[in-house]
Short mmCIF file of C-alpha atoms in Angstrom, two decimals:
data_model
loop_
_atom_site.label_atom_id
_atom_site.label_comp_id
_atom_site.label_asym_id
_atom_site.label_seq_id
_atom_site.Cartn_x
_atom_site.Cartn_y
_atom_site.Cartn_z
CA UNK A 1 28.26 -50.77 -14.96
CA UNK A 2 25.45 -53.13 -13.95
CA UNK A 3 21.80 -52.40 -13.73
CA UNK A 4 18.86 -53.25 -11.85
CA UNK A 5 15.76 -52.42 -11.53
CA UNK A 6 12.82 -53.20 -9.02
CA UNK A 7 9.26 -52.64 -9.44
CA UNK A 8 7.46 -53.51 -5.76
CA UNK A 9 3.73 -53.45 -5.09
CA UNK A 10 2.23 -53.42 -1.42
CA UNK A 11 -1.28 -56.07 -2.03
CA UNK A 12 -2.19 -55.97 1.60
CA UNK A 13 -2.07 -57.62 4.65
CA UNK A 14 1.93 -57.68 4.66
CA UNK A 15 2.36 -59.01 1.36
CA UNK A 16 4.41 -57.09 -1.73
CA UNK A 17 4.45 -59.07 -4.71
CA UNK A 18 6.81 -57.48 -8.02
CA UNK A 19 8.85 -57.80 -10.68
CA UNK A 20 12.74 -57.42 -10.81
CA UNK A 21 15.11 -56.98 -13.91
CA UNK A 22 18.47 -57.07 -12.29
CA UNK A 23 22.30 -58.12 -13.28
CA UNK A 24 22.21 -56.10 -16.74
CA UNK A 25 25.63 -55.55 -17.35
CA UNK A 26 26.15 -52.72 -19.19
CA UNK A 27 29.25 -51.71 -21.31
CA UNK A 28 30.06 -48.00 -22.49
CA UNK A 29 32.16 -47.50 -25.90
CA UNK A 30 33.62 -51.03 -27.15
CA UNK A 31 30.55 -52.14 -29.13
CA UNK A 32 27.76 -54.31 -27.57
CA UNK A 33 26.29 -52.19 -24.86
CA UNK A 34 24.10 -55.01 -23.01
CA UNK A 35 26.58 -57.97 -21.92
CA UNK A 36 24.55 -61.35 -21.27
CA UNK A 37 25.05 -65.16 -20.35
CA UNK A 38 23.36 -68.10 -20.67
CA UNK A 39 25.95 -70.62 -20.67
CA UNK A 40 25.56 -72.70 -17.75
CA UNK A 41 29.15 -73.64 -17.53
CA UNK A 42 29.58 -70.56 -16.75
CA UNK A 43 27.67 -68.67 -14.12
CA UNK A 44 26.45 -66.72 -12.19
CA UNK A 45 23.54 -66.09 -15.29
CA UNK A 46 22.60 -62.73 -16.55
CA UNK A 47 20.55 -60.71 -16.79
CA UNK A 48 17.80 -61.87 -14.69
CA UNK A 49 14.15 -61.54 -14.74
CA UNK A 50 13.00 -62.87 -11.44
CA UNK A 51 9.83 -62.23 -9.34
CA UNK A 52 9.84 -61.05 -5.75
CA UNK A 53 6.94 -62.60 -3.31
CA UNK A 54 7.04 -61.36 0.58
CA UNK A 55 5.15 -61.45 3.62
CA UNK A 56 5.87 -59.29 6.70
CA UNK A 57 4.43 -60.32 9.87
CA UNK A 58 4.65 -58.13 13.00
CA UNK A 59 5.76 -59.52 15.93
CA UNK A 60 5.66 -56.00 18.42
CA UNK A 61 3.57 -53.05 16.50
CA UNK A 62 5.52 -50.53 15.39
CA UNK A 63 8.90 -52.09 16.91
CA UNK A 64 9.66 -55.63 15.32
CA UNK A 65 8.80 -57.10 12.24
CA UNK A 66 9.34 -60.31 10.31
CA UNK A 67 9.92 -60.48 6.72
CA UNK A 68 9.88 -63.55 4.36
CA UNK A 69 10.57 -63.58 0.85
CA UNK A 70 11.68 -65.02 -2.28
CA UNK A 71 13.03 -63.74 -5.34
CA UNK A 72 13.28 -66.16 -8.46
CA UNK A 73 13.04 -66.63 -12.04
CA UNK A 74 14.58 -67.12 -14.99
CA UNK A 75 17.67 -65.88 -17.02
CA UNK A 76 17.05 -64.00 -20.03
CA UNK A 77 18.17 -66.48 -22.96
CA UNK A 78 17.19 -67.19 -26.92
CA UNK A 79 16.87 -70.72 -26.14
CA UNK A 80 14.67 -72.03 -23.36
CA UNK A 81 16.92 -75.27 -23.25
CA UNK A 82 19.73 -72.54 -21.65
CA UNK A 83 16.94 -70.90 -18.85
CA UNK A 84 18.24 -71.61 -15.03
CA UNK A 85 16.22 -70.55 -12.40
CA UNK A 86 17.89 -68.18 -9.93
CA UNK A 87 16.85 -67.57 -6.63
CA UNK A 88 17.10 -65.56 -3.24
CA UNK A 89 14.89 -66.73 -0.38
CA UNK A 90 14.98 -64.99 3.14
CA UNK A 91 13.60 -64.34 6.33
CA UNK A 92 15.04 -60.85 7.97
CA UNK A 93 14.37 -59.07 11.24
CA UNK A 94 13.19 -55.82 11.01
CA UNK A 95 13.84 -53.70 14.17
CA UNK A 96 12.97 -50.37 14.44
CA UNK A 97 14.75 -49.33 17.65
CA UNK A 98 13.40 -45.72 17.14
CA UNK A 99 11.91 -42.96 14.69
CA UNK A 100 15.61 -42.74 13.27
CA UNK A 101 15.60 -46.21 11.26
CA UNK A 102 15.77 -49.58 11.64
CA UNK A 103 18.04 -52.27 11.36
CA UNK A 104 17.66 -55.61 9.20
CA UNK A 105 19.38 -59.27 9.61
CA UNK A 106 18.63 -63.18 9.10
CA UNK A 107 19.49 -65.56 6.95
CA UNK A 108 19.24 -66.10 3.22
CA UNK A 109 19.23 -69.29 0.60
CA UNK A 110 20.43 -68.45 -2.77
CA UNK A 111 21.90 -71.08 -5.86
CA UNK A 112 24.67 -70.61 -8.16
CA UNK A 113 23.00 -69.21 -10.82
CA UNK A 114 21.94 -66.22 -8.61
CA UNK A 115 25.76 -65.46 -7.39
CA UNK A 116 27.89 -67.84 -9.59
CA UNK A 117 30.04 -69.83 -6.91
CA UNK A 118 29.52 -73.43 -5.73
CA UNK A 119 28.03 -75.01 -3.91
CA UNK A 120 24.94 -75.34 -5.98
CA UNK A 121 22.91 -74.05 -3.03
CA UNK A 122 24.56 -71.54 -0.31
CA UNK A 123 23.18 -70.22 2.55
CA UNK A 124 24.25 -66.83 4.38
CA UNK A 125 23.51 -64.09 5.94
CA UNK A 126 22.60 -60.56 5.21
CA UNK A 127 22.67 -57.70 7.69
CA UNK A 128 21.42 -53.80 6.82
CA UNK A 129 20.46 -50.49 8.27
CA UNK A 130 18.20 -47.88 6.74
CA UNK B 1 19.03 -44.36 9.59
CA UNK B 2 17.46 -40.55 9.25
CA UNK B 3 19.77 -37.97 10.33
CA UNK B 4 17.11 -35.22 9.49
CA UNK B 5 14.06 -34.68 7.56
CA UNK B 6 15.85 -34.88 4.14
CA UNK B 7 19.21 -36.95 4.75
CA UNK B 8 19.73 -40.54 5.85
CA UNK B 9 22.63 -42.90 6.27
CA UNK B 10 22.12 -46.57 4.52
CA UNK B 11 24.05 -49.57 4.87
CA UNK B 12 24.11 -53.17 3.61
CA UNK B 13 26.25 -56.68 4.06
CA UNK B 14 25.57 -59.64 2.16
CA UNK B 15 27.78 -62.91 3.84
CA UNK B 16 29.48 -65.04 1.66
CA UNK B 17 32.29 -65.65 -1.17
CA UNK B 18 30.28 -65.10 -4.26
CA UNK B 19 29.11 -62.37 -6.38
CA UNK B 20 26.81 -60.77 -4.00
CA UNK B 21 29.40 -61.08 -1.03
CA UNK B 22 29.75 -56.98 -1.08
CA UNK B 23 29.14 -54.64 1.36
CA UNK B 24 27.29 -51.07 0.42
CA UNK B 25 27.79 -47.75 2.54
CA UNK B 26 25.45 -44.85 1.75
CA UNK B 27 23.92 -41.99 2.12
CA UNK B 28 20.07 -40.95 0.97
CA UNK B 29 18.34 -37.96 0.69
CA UNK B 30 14.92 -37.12 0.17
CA UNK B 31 14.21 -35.00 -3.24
CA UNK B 32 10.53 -35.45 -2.34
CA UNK B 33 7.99 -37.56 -0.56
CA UNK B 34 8.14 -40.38 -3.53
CA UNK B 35 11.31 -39.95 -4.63
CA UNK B 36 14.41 -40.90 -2.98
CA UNK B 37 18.17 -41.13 -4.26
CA UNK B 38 20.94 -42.93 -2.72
CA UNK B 39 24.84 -42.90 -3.69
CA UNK B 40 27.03 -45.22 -2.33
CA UNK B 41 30.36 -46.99 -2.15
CA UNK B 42 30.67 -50.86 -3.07
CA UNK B 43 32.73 -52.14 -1.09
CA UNK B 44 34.46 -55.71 -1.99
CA UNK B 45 33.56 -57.00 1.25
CA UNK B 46 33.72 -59.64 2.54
CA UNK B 47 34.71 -61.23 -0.77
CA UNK B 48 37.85 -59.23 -2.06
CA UNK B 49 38.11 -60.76 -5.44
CA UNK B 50 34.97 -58.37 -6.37
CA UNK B 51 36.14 -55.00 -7.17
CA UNK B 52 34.71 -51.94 -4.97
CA UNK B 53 32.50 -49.94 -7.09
CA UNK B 54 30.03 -46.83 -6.93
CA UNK B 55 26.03 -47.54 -6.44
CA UNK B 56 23.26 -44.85 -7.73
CA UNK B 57 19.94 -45.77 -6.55
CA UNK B 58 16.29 -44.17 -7.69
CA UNK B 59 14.16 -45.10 -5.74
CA UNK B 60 10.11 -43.94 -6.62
CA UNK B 61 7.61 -44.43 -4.05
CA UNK B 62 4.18 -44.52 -4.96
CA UNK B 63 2.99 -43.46 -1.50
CA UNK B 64 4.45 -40.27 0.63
CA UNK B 65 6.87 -42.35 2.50
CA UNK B 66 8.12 -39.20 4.45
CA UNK B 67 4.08 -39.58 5.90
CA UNK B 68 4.44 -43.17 6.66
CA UNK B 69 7.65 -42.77 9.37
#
């Protein structure tokens, strides 16, 4: 089981600034409940305490929107010397065809210590629907 | 997507061969006008190695978000 947990704040003019806790393994029954890693041989890192900065801009009211963001910070470790910085930058479409929902895609950036496979820095893309 | 006032469908695909390479199918329903919860399949897509899973999401609004669509 793996946990995460968001905490988002809307500050205004399109921007949401927060706090995430994310990638908290858990374990049920065979001792140590909360799984971690902070060896850097070894990643992706976890858990993760990273921030979340984004700013929407809207590019046809009510209709199209464009939203830019970053998520990034630290793993949790004893030892600074074994903190990585993980991150998640993107910029996604927001479409909102109708009153039914809207659909989300663009492109992301994230690192190896975010998703654990090299390259060091990989860039994809991320589609949705809501 | 909403399919009524209390129901909705959810989707997401994240690209790639890592550990966020997954794809999530869903559907949401609306306890209240703050508070949301999703269940939904995890699906090791595109990156099979992953292993398909189950998602719960709580999601808290501190605004009526059924106002707001």
């Amino acid at each position: 089981m793996e946990s995460k947990s968001h905490l988002v704040n809307g500050v205004g003019k399109g921007w949401d600034v927060g706090v995430n806790f994310v990638d908290l393994p858990l374990r049920f029954g065979q001792g140590q409940v909360v799984l971690f890693s902070d060896n850097s041989k070894r990643k992706p890192l976890y858990p993760l305490l990273i921030f979340t900065l984004q700013k929407q801009f809207v590019l046809k009211h009510d209709k199209l929107f464009l939203n830019v963001g970053t998520q990034t910070g630290p793993n949790l470790s004893n030892e600074f010397v074994d903190k990585r910085i993980a991150l998640m930058n993107y910029s996604l479409v927001r479409w909102q065809p109708s009153k039914k929902g809207y659909l989300i895609a663009g492109p992301h950036h994230t690192n190896d210590v975010f998703v654990g496979a090299l390259p060091t820095h990989q860039l994809g893309i991320m589609l949705g629907y809501e | 997507m909403k399919l009524n006032g209390k129901w909705l469908l959810i989707g997401d695909f994240i690209s790639g061969d890592h550990k966020k390479s997954q794809t999530v199918i869903g559907v949401g329903y609306n306890v209240s006008g703050k508070l949301q919860l999703i269940l939904g399949t995890l699906l090791a897509f595109p990156n099979h190695r992953l292993d398909n899973g189950f998602v719960v999401e709580i999601n808290w609004h501190g605004w009526n978000f059924m106002n707001s669509r």
